[in-house]
Amino acid sequence: YRGKTTADEVRSEWGGGASVRGVGRVPVGQLTDRIMFQVNGGWGVARYINDLNSAGGMDAVFDTTTHELKVLPVLGWYVGYEHRWKEWESVQDMNLRSTVLWSMVLVDNLDIQPADAYSRTHRVATNVVFSPTGRADLGLQYIFGMRKNKDGRSGQANQIQLVGVFRF
């Protein structure tokens, strides 16, 4: 990672991390549900974690007293369960499915970061998605999330999203 100090001096620092993801089949009667997971972690890898990337990256921060660039340790993960509703004959052709997902993001904040620096989030999501044709997915999703800053201040939010994916 590279950056400039206020005196236009270029600083760089190494970072690295790892990512592991998987999908497993879960037999439920005549159906095959799925369990999914992913873990991303390391130093300076915030750009690979959606919550942190959308919050401005947070790969590294400058220590203005020492003029050093310091990479941030981060960890993000999720686990989800997808159920396919094919036992309902009326929706078999529409590929109706639901997912419940739980995720967490953790940043090991440094003393030099401001009090309102992003520290962690928890998120739970559930959805219903169907495919009226092989080239379109439509769905409805509910998300509940909580964020906590370095100084301990926190907040929560509820979201309802409509989703549409069309393949050309």
mmCIF file with all atom_site columns, C-alpha atoms in Angstrom:
data_model
loop_
_atom_site.group_PDB
_atom_site.id
_atom_site.type_symbol
_atom_site.label_atom_id
_atom_site.label_alt_id
_atom_site.label_comp_id
_atom_site.label_asym_id
_atom_site.label_entity_id
_atom_site.label_seq_id
_atom_site.pdbx_PDB_ins_code
_atom_site.Cartn_x
_atom_site.Cartn_y
_atom_site.Cartn_z
_atom_site.occupancy
_atom_site.B_iso_or_equiv
_atom_site.pdbx_formal_charge
_atom_site.auth_seq_id
_atom_site.auth_comp_id
_atom_site.auth_asym_id
_atom_site.auth_atom_id
_atom_site.pdbx_PDB_model_num
ATOM 1   C CA . TYR A 1 1   ? 0.000   0.000   0.000   1.00 0.00 ? 1   TYR A CA 1
ATOM 2   C CA . ARG A 1 2   ? 1.182   3.478   -0.809  1.00 0.00 ? 2   ARG A CA 1
ATOM 3   C CA . GLY A 1 3   ? 0.217   6.910   0.342   1.00 0.00 ? 3   GLY A CA 1
ATOM 4   C CA . LYS A 1 4   ? 1.543   10.424  0.792   1.00 0.00 ? 4   LYS A CA 1
ATOM 5   C CA . THR A 1 5   ? 2.111   12.245  4.045   1.00 0.00 ? 5   THR A CA 1
ATOM 6   C CA . THR A 1 6   ? 1.101   15.876  4.438   1.00 0.00 ? 6   THR A CA 1
ATOM 7   C CA . ALA A 1 7   ? 4.708   16.735  3.488   1.00 0.00 ? 7   ALA A CA 1
ATOM 8   C CA . ASP A 1 8   ? 4.311   14.812  0.178   1.00 0.00 ? 8   ASP A CA 1
ATOM 9   C CA . GLU A 1 9   ? 6.574   11.978  1.334   1.00 0.00 ? 9   GLU A CA 1
ATOM 10  C CA . VAL A 1 10  ? 5.561   8.617   -0.148  1.00 0.00 ? 10  VAL A CA 1
ATOM 11  C CA . ARG A 1 11  ? 5.158   5.763   2.323   1.00 0.00 ? 11  ARG A CA 1
ATOM 12  C CA . SER A 1 12  ? 4.471   2.113   1.556   1.00 0.00 ? 12  SER A CA 1
ATOM 13  C CA . GLU A 1 13  ? 3.709   -0.969  3.591   1.00 0.00 ? 13  GLU A CA 1
ATOM 14  C CA . TRP A 1 14  ? 3.042   -4.636  2.854   1.00 0.00 ? 14  TRP A CA 1
ATOM 15  C CA . GLY A 1 15  ? -0.263  -6.334  3.532   1.00 0.00 ? 15  GLY A CA 1
ATOM 16  C CA . GLY A 1 16  ? -1.686  -9.764  2.912   1.00 0.00 ? 16  GLY A CA 1
ATOM 17  C CA . GLY A 1 17  ? -4.561  -12.036 3.681   1.00 0.00 ? 17  GLY A CA 1
ATOM 18  C CA . ALA A 1 18  ? -6.555  -15.080 2.771   1.00 0.00 ? 18  ALA A CA 1
ATOM 19  C CA . SER A 1 19  ? -10.061 -15.975 1.656   1.00 0.00 ? 19  SER A CA 1
ATOM 20  C CA . VAL A 1 20  ? -11.867 -19.283 1.997   1.00 0.00 ? 20  VAL A CA 1
ATOM 21  C CA . ARG A 1 21  ? -15.349 -20.038 0.760   1.00 0.00 ? 21  ARG A CA 1
ATOM 22  C CA . GLY A 1 22  ? -17.458 -23.103 0.321   1.00 0.00 ? 22  GLY A CA 1
ATOM 23  C CA . VAL A 1 23  ? -20.857 -24.516 -0.487  1.00 0.00 ? 23  VAL A CA 1
ATOM 24  C CA . GLY A 1 24  ? -22.189 -27.786 0.868   1.00 0.00 ? 24  GLY A CA 1
ATOM 25  C CA . ARG A 1 25  ? -25.280 -29.731 -0.016  1.00 0.00 ? 25  ARG A CA 1
ATOM 26  C CA . VAL A 1 26  ? -27.837 -30.480 2.678   1.00 0.00 ? 26  VAL A CA 1
ATOM 27  C CA . PRO A 1 27  ? -30.318 -33.208 1.716   1.00 0.00 ? 27  PRO A CA 1
ATOM 28  C CA . VAL A 1 28  ? -33.876 -32.426 2.868   1.00 0.00 ? 28  VAL A CA 1
ATOM 29  C CA . GLY A 1 29  ? -36.221 -35.184 1.768   1.00 0.00 ? 29  GLY A CA 1
ATOM 30  C CA . GLN A 1 30  ? -36.118 -35.230 -2.040  1.00 0.00 ? 30  GLN A CA 1
ATOM 31  C CA . LEU A 1 31  ? -34.568 -31.727 -2.139  1.00 0.00 ? 31  LEU A CA 1
ATOM 32  C CA . THR A 1 32  ? -31.020 -30.477 -1.903  1.00 0.00 ? 32  THR A CA 1
ATOM 33  C CA . ASP A 1 33  ? -30.630 -27.337 0.156   1.00 0.00 ? 33  ASP A CA 1
ATOM 34  C CA . ARG A 1 34  ? -27.275 -25.580 0.491   1.00 0.00 ? 34  ARG A CA 1
ATOM 35  C CA . ILE A 1 35  ? -25.152 -24.139 3.237   1.00 0.00 ? 35  ILE A CA 1
ATOM 36  C CA . MET A 1 36  ? -22.700 -21.440 2.119   1.00 0.00 ? 36  MET A CA 1
ATOM 37  C CA . PHE A 1 37  ? -19.851 -19.667 3.885   1.00 0.00 ? 37  PHE A CA 1
ATOM 38  C CA . GLN A 1 38  ? -16.955 -17.318 3.251   1.00 0.00 ? 38  GLN A CA 1
ATOM 39  C CA . VAL A 1 39  ? -14.170 -15.946 5.445   1.00 0.00 ? 39  VAL A CA 1
ATOM 40  C CA . ASN A 1 40  ? -11.828 -13.090 4.402   1.00 0.00 ? 40  ASN A CA 1
ATOM 41  C CA . GLY A 1 41  ? -9.095  -11.818 6.678   1.00 0.00 ? 41  GLY A CA 1
ATOM 42  C CA . GLY A 1 42  ? -5.666  -10.316 6.888   1.00 0.00 ? 42  GLY A CA 1
ATOM 43  C CA . TRP A 1 43  ? -3.768  -7.047  7.043   1.00 0.00 ? 43  TRP A CA 1
ATOM 44  C CA . GLY A 1 44  ? -4.663  -4.355  4.541   1.00 0.00 ? 44  GLY A CA 1
ATOM 45  C CA . VAL A 1 45  ? -7.368  -6.389  2.786   1.00 0.00 ? 45  VAL A CA 1
ATOM 46  C CA . ALA A 1 46  ? -10.440 -4.301  3.648   1.00 0.00 ? 46  ALA A CA 1
ATOM 47  C CA . ARG A 1 47  ? -11.126 -3.661  -0.042  1.00 0.00 ? 47  ARG A CA 1
ATOM 48  C CA . TYR A 1 48  ? -12.074 -7.345  -0.359  1.00 0.00 ? 48  TYR A CA 1
ATOM 49  C CA . ILE A 1 49  ? -14.760 -7.081  2.355   1.00 0.00 ? 49  ILE A CA 1
ATOM 50  C CA . ASN A 1 50  ? -17.920 -5.432  1.040   1.00 0.00 ? 50  ASN A CA 1
ATOM 51  C CA . ASP A 1 51  ? -18.841 -3.460  4.187   1.00 0.00 ? 51  ASP A CA 1
ATOM 52  C CA . LEU A 1 52  ? -15.361 -1.972  4.463   1.00 0.00 ? 52  LEU A CA 1
ATOM 53  C CA . ASN A 1 53  ? -14.911 -1.312  0.750   1.00 0.00 ? 53  ASN A CA 1
ATOM 54  C CA . SER A 1 54  ? -18.143 0.698   0.662   1.00 0.00 ? 54  SER A CA 1
ATOM 55  C CA . ALA A 1 55  ? -16.993 2.603   3.782   1.00 0.00 ? 55  ALA A CA 1
ATOM 56  C CA . GLY A 1 56  ? -13.905 3.909   1.971   1.00 0.00 ? 56  GLY A CA 1
ATOM 57  C CA . GLY A 1 57  ? -11.508 0.971   2.003   1.00 0.00 ? 57  GLY A CA 1
ATOM 58  C CA . MET A 1 58  ? -9.781  1.122   5.367   1.00 0.00 ? 58  MET A CA 1
ATOM 59  C CA . ASP A 1 59  ? -6.796  -0.873  4.126   1.00 0.00 ? 59  ASP A CA 1
ATOM 60  C CA . ALA A 1 60  ? -4.309  1.360   5.943   1.00 0.00 ? 60  ALA A CA 1
ATOM 61  C CA . VAL A 1 61  ? -4.084  4.593   7.939   1.00 0.00 ? 61  VAL A CA 1
ATOM 62  C CA . PHE A 1 62  ? -1.367  7.196   8.436   1.00 0.00 ? 62  PHE A CA 1
ATOM 63  C CA . ASP A 1 63  ? 0.161   7.822   11.827  1.00 0.00 ? 63  ASP A CA 1
ATOM 64  C CA . THR A 1 64  ? 0.622   11.600  11.595  1.00 0.00 ? 64  THR A CA 1
ATOM 65  C CA . THR A 1 65  ? 3.037   11.660  14.543  1.00 0.00 ? 65  THR A CA 1
ATOM 66  C CA . THR A 1 66  ? 5.506   9.104   13.113  1.00 0.00 ? 66  THR A CA 1
ATOM 67  C CA . HIS A 1 67  ? 4.631   9.571   9.402   1.00 0.00 ? 67  HIS A CA 1
ATOM 68  C CA . GLU A 1 68  ? 4.210   5.816   9.066   1.00 0.00 ? 68  GLU A CA 1
ATOM 69  C CA . LEU A 1 69  ? 1.580   3.991   7.033   1.00 0.00 ? 69  LEU A CA 1
ATOM 70  C CA . LYS A 1 70  ? 0.015   1.204   9.100   1.00 0.00 ? 70  LYS A CA 1
ATOM 71  C CA . VAL A 1 71  ? -2.117  -1.569  7.618   1.00 0.00 ? 71  VAL A CA 1
ATOM 72  C CA . LEU A 1 72  ? -5.294  -2.526  9.454   1.00 0.00 ? 72  LEU A CA 1
ATOM 73  C CA . PRO A 1 73  ? -6.061  -6.102  10.535  1.00 0.00 ? 73  PRO A CA 1
ATOM 74  C CA . VAL A 1 74  ? -9.584  -7.072  9.420   1.00 0.00 ? 74  VAL A CA 1
ATOM 75  C CA . LEU A 1 75  ? -11.821 -10.140 9.384   1.00 0.00 ? 75  LEU A CA 1
ATOM 76  C CA . GLY A 1 76  ? -15.131 -10.619 7.599   1.00 0.00 ? 76  GLY A CA 1
ATOM 77  C CA . TRP A 1 77  ? -17.302 -13.726 7.331   1.00 0.00 ? 77  TRP A CA 1
ATOM 78  C CA . TYR A 1 78  ? -20.764 -14.958 6.500   1.00 0.00 ? 78  TYR A CA 1
ATOM 79  C CA . VAL A 1 79  ? -22.699 -18.197 6.736   1.00 0.00 ? 79  VAL A CA 1
ATOM 80  C CA . GLY A 1 80  ? -25.970 -18.800 4.925   1.00 0.00 ? 80  GLY A CA 1
ATOM 81  C CA . TYR A 1 81  ? -28.579 -21.479 4.392   1.00 0.00 ? 81  TYR A CA 1
ATOM 82  C CA . GLU A 1 82  ? -30.549 -21.708 1.138   1.00 0.00 ? 82  GLU A CA 1
ATOM 83  C CA . HIS A 1 83  ? -33.788 -23.682 0.910   1.00 0.00 ? 83  HIS A CA 1
ATOM 84  C CA . ARG A 1 84  ? -35.373 -24.556 -2.445  1.00 0.00 ? 84  ARG A CA 1
ATOM 85  C CA . TRP A 1 85  ? -39.159 -24.723 -2.332  1.00 0.00 ? 85  TRP A CA 1
ATOM 86  C CA . LYS A 1 86  ? -39.581 -27.404 -5.000  1.00 0.00 ? 86  LYS A CA 1
ATOM 87  C CA . GLU A 1 87  ? -41.947 -29.480 -2.866  1.00 0.00 ? 87  GLU A CA 1
ATOM 88  C CA . TRP A 1 88  ? -44.641 -26.937 -3.704  1.00 0.00 ? 88  TRP A CA 1
ATOM 89  C CA . GLU A 1 89  ? -45.881 -28.157 -7.077  1.00 0.00 ? 89  GLU A CA 1
ATOM 90  C CA . SER A 1 90  ? -47.292 -24.744 -8.053  1.00 0.00 ? 90  SER A CA 1
ATOM 91  C CA . VAL A 1 91  ? -43.812 -23.119 -7.961  1.00 0.00 ? 91  VAL A CA 1
ATOM 92  C CA . GLN A 1 92  ? -41.570 -25.941 -9.231  1.00 0.00 ? 92  GLN A CA 1
ATOM 93  C CA . ASP A 1 93  ? -40.982 -24.257 -12.581 1.00 0.00 ? 93  ASP A CA 1
ATOM 94  C CA . MET A 1 94  ? -40.109 -20.888 -10.998 1.00 0.00 ? 94  MET A CA 1
ATOM 95  C CA . ASN A 1 95  ? -37.093 -22.057 -8.956  1.00 0.00 ? 95  ASN A CA 1
ATOM 96  C CA . LEU A 1 96  ? -38.443 -20.483 -5.744  1.00 0.00 ? 96  LEU A CA 1
ATOM 97  C CA . ARG A 1 97  ? -35.781 -20.306 -3.029  1.00 0.00 ? 97  ARG A CA 1
ATOM 98  C CA . SER A 1 98  ? -35.073 -18.592 0.287   1.00 0.00 ? 98  SER A CA 1
ATOM 99  C CA . THR A 1 99  ? -31.834 -17.770 2.071   1.00 0.00 ? 99  THR A CA 1
ATOM 100 C CA . VAL A 1 100 ? -31.066 -16.848 5.656   1.00 0.00 ? 100 VAL A CA 1
ATOM 101 C CA . LEU A 1 101 ? -27.635 -15.290 6.117   1.00 0.00 ? 101 LEU A CA 1
ATOM 102 C CA . TRP A 1 102 ? -25.593 -14.068 9.102   1.00 0.00 ? 102 TRP A CA 1
ATOM 103 C CA . SER A 1 103 ? -22.432 -12.026 8.676   1.00 0.00 ? 103 SER A CA 1
ATOM 104 C CA . MET A 1 104 ? -19.904 -10.139 10.749  1.00 0.00 ? 104 MET A CA 1
ATOM 105 C CA . VAL A 1 105 ? -17.039 -7.744  10.012  1.00 0.00 ? 105 VAL A CA 1
ATOM 106 C CA . LEU A 1 106 ? -14.323 -6.882  12.541  1.00 0.00 ? 106 LEU A CA 1
ATOM 107 C CA . VAL A 1 107 ? -11.590 -4.235  12.314  1.00 0.00 ? 107 VAL A CA 1
ATOM 108 C CA . ASP A 1 108 ? -8.768  -4.291  14.861  1.00 0.00 ? 108 ASP A CA 1
ATOM 109 C CA . ASN A 1 109 ? -8.658  -0.512  15.269  1.00 0.00 ? 109 ASN A CA 1
ATOM 110 C CA . LEU A 1 110 ? -5.399  1.281   15.996  1.00 0.00 ? 110 LEU A CA 1
ATOM 111 C CA . ASP A 1 111 ? -5.018  3.948   18.685  1.00 0.00 ? 111 ASP A CA 1
ATOM 112 C CA . ILE A 1 112 ? -4.285  6.540   15.962  1.00 0.00 ? 112 ILE A CA 1
ATOM 113 C CA . GLN A 1 113 ? -7.700  6.154   14.339  1.00 0.00 ? 113 GLN A CA 1
ATOM 114 C CA . PRO A 1 114 ? -10.480 8.631   15.120  1.00 0.00 ? 114 PRO A CA 1
ATOM 115 C CA . ALA A 1 115 ? -13.182 7.724   17.653  1.00 0.00 ? 115 ALA A CA 1
ATOM 116 C CA . ASP A 1 116 ? -15.820 7.284   14.926  1.00 0.00 ? 116 ASP A CA 1
ATOM 117 C CA . ALA A 1 117 ? -13.735 4.733   12.973  1.00 0.00 ? 117 ALA A CA 1
ATOM 118 C CA . TYR A 1 118 ? -15.637 1.639   11.825  1.00 0.00 ? 118 TYR A CA 1
ATOM 119 C CA . SER A 1 119 ? -15.046 -1.210  14.279  1.00 0.00 ? 119 SER A CA 1
ATOM 120 C CA . ARG A 1 120 ? -17.589 -3.964  13.586  1.00 0.00 ? 120 ARG A CA 1
ATOM 121 C CA . THR A 1 121 ? -20.929 -4.922  12.094  1.00 0.00 ? 121 THR A CA 1
ATOM 122 C CA . HIS A 1 122 ? -23.373 -7.774  12.517  1.00 0.00 ? 122 HIS A CA 1
ATOM 123 C CA . ARG A 1 123 ? -25.949 -8.391  9.834   1.00 0.00 ? 123 ARG A CA 1
ATOM 124 C CA . VAL A 1 124 ? -28.822 -10.845 9.391   1.00 0.00 ? 124 VAL A CA 1
ATOM 125 C CA . ALA A 1 125 ? -30.644 -11.140 6.073   1.00 0.00 ? 125 ALA A CA 1
ATOM 126 C CA . THR A 1 126 ? -33.455 -13.271 4.734   1.00 0.00 ? 126 THR A CA 1
ATOM 127 C CA . ASN A 1 127 ? -34.978 -13.340 1.281   1.00 0.00 ? 127 ASN A CA 1
ATOM 128 C CA . VAL A 1 128 ? -37.330 -15.006 -1.151  1.00 0.00 ? 128 VAL A CA 1
ATOM 129 C CA . VAL A 1 129 ? -36.198 -15.194 -4.791  1.00 0.00 ? 129 VAL A CA 1
ATOM 130 C CA . PHE A 1 130 ? -37.845 -16.793 -7.803  1.00 0.00 ? 130 PHE A CA 1
ATOM 131 C CA . SER A 1 131 ? -37.047 -17.137 -11.469 1.00 0.00 ? 131 SER A CA 1
ATOM 132 C CA . PRO A 1 132 ? -40.127 -16.553 -13.635 1.00 0.00 ? 132 PRO A CA 1
ATOM 133 C CA . THR A 1 133 ? -37.902 -17.426 -16.622 1.00 0.00 ? 133 THR A CA 1
ATOM 134 C CA . GLY A 1 134 ? -34.452 -18.925 -16.957 1.00 0.00 ? 134 GLY A CA 1
ATOM 135 C CA . ARG A 1 135 ? -33.028 -15.463 -17.658 1.00 0.00 ? 135 ARG A CA 1
ATOM 136 C CA . ALA A 1 136 ? -34.543 -13.470 -14.765 1.00 0.00 ? 136 ALA A CA 1
ATOM 137 C CA . ASP A 1 137 ? -34.520 -13.546 -10.983 1.00 0.00 ? 137 ASP A CA 1
ATOM 138 C CA . LEU A 1 138 ? -36.884 -11.459 -8.857  1.00 0.00 ? 138 LEU A CA 1
ATOM 139 C CA . GLY A 1 139 ? -36.819 -11.241 -5.102  1.00 0.00 ? 139 GLY A CA 1
ATOM 140 C CA . LEU A 1 140 ? -37.600 -9.510  -1.840  1.00 0.00 ? 140 LEU A CA 1
ATOM 141 C CA . GLN A 1 141 ? -35.032 -9.226  0.955   1.00 0.00 ? 141 GLN A CA 1
ATOM 142 C CA . TYR A 1 142 ? -35.056 -8.006  4.560   1.00 0.00 ? 142 TYR A CA 1
ATOM 143 C CA . ILE A 1 143 ? -31.781 -6.986  6.261   1.00 0.00 ? 143 ILE A CA 1
ATOM 144 C CA . PHE A 1 144 ? -31.148 -6.051  9.884   1.00 0.00 ? 144 PHE A CA 1
ATOM 145 C CA . GLY A 1 145 ? -27.720 -4.651  10.675  1.00 0.00 ? 145 GLY A CA 1
ATOM 146 C CA . MET A 1 146 ? -25.815 -3.204  13.613  1.00 0.00 ? 146 MET A CA 1
ATOM 147 C CA . ARG A 1 147 ? -22.621 -1.124  13.457  1.00 0.00 ? 147 ARG A CA 1
ATOM 148 C CA . LYS A 1 148 ? -20.273 -0.273  16.295  1.00 0.00 ? 148 LYS A CA 1
ATOM 149 C CA . ASN A 1 149 ? -17.545 2.371   16.107  1.00 0.00 ? 149 ASN A CA 1
ATOM 150 C CA . LYS A 1 150 ? -14.165 2.376   17.820  1.00 0.00 ? 150 LYS A CA 1
ATOM 151 C CA . ASP A 1 151 ? -15.501 4.621   20.627  1.00 0.00 ? 151 ASP A CA 1
ATOM 152 C CA . GLY A 1 152 ? -18.347 2.176   21.355  1.00 0.00 ? 152 GLY A CA 1
ATOM 153 C CA . ARG A 1 153 ? -21.113 4.254   19.778  1.00 0.00 ? 153 ARG A CA 1
ATOM 154 C CA . SER A 1 154 ? -23.463 2.064   17.801  1.00 0.00 ? 154 SER A CA 1
ATOM 155 C CA . GLY A 1 155 ? -26.540 2.105   15.663  1.00 0.00 ? 155 GLY A CA 1
ATOM 156 C CA . GLN A 1 156 ? -28.819 -0.251  13.808  1.00 0.00 ? 156 GLN A CA 1
ATOM 157 C CA . ALA A 1 157 ? -30.807 -0.256  10.610  1.00 0.00 ? 157 ALA A CA 1
ATOM 158 C CA . ASN A 1 158 ? -33.574 -2.211  8.912   1.00 0.00 ? 158 ASN A CA 1
ATOM 159 C CA . GLN A 1 159 ? -33.789 -2.479  5.126   1.00 0.00 ? 159 GLN A CA 1
ATOM 160 C CA . ILE A 1 160 ? -36.235 -3.983  2.692   1.00 0.00 ? 160 ILE A CA 1
ATOM 161 C CA . GLN A 1 161 ? -34.906 -4.466  -0.821  1.00 0.00 ? 161 GLN A CA 1
ATOM 162 C CA . LEU A 1 162 ? -36.472 -5.525  -4.095  1.00 0.00 ? 162 LEU A CA 1
ATOM 163 C CA . VAL A 1 163 ? -34.036 -7.358  -6.334  1.00 0.00 ? 163 VAL A CA 1
ATOM 164 C CA . GLY A 1 164 ? -34.125 -7.953  -10.074 1.00 0.00 ? 164 GLY A CA 1
ATOM 165 C CA . VAL A 1 165 ? -31.468 -9.704  -12.160 1.00 0.00 ? 165 VAL A CA 1
ATOM 166 C CA . PHE A 1 166 ? -31.994 -9.927  -15.919 1.00 0.00 ? 166 PHE A CA 1
ATOM 167 C CA . ARG A 1 167 ? -29.543 -11.852 -18.110 1.00 0.00 ? 167 ARG A CA 1
ATOM 168 C CA . PHE A 1 168 ? -29.176 -10.760 -21.738 1.00 0.00 ? 168 PHE A CA 1
#
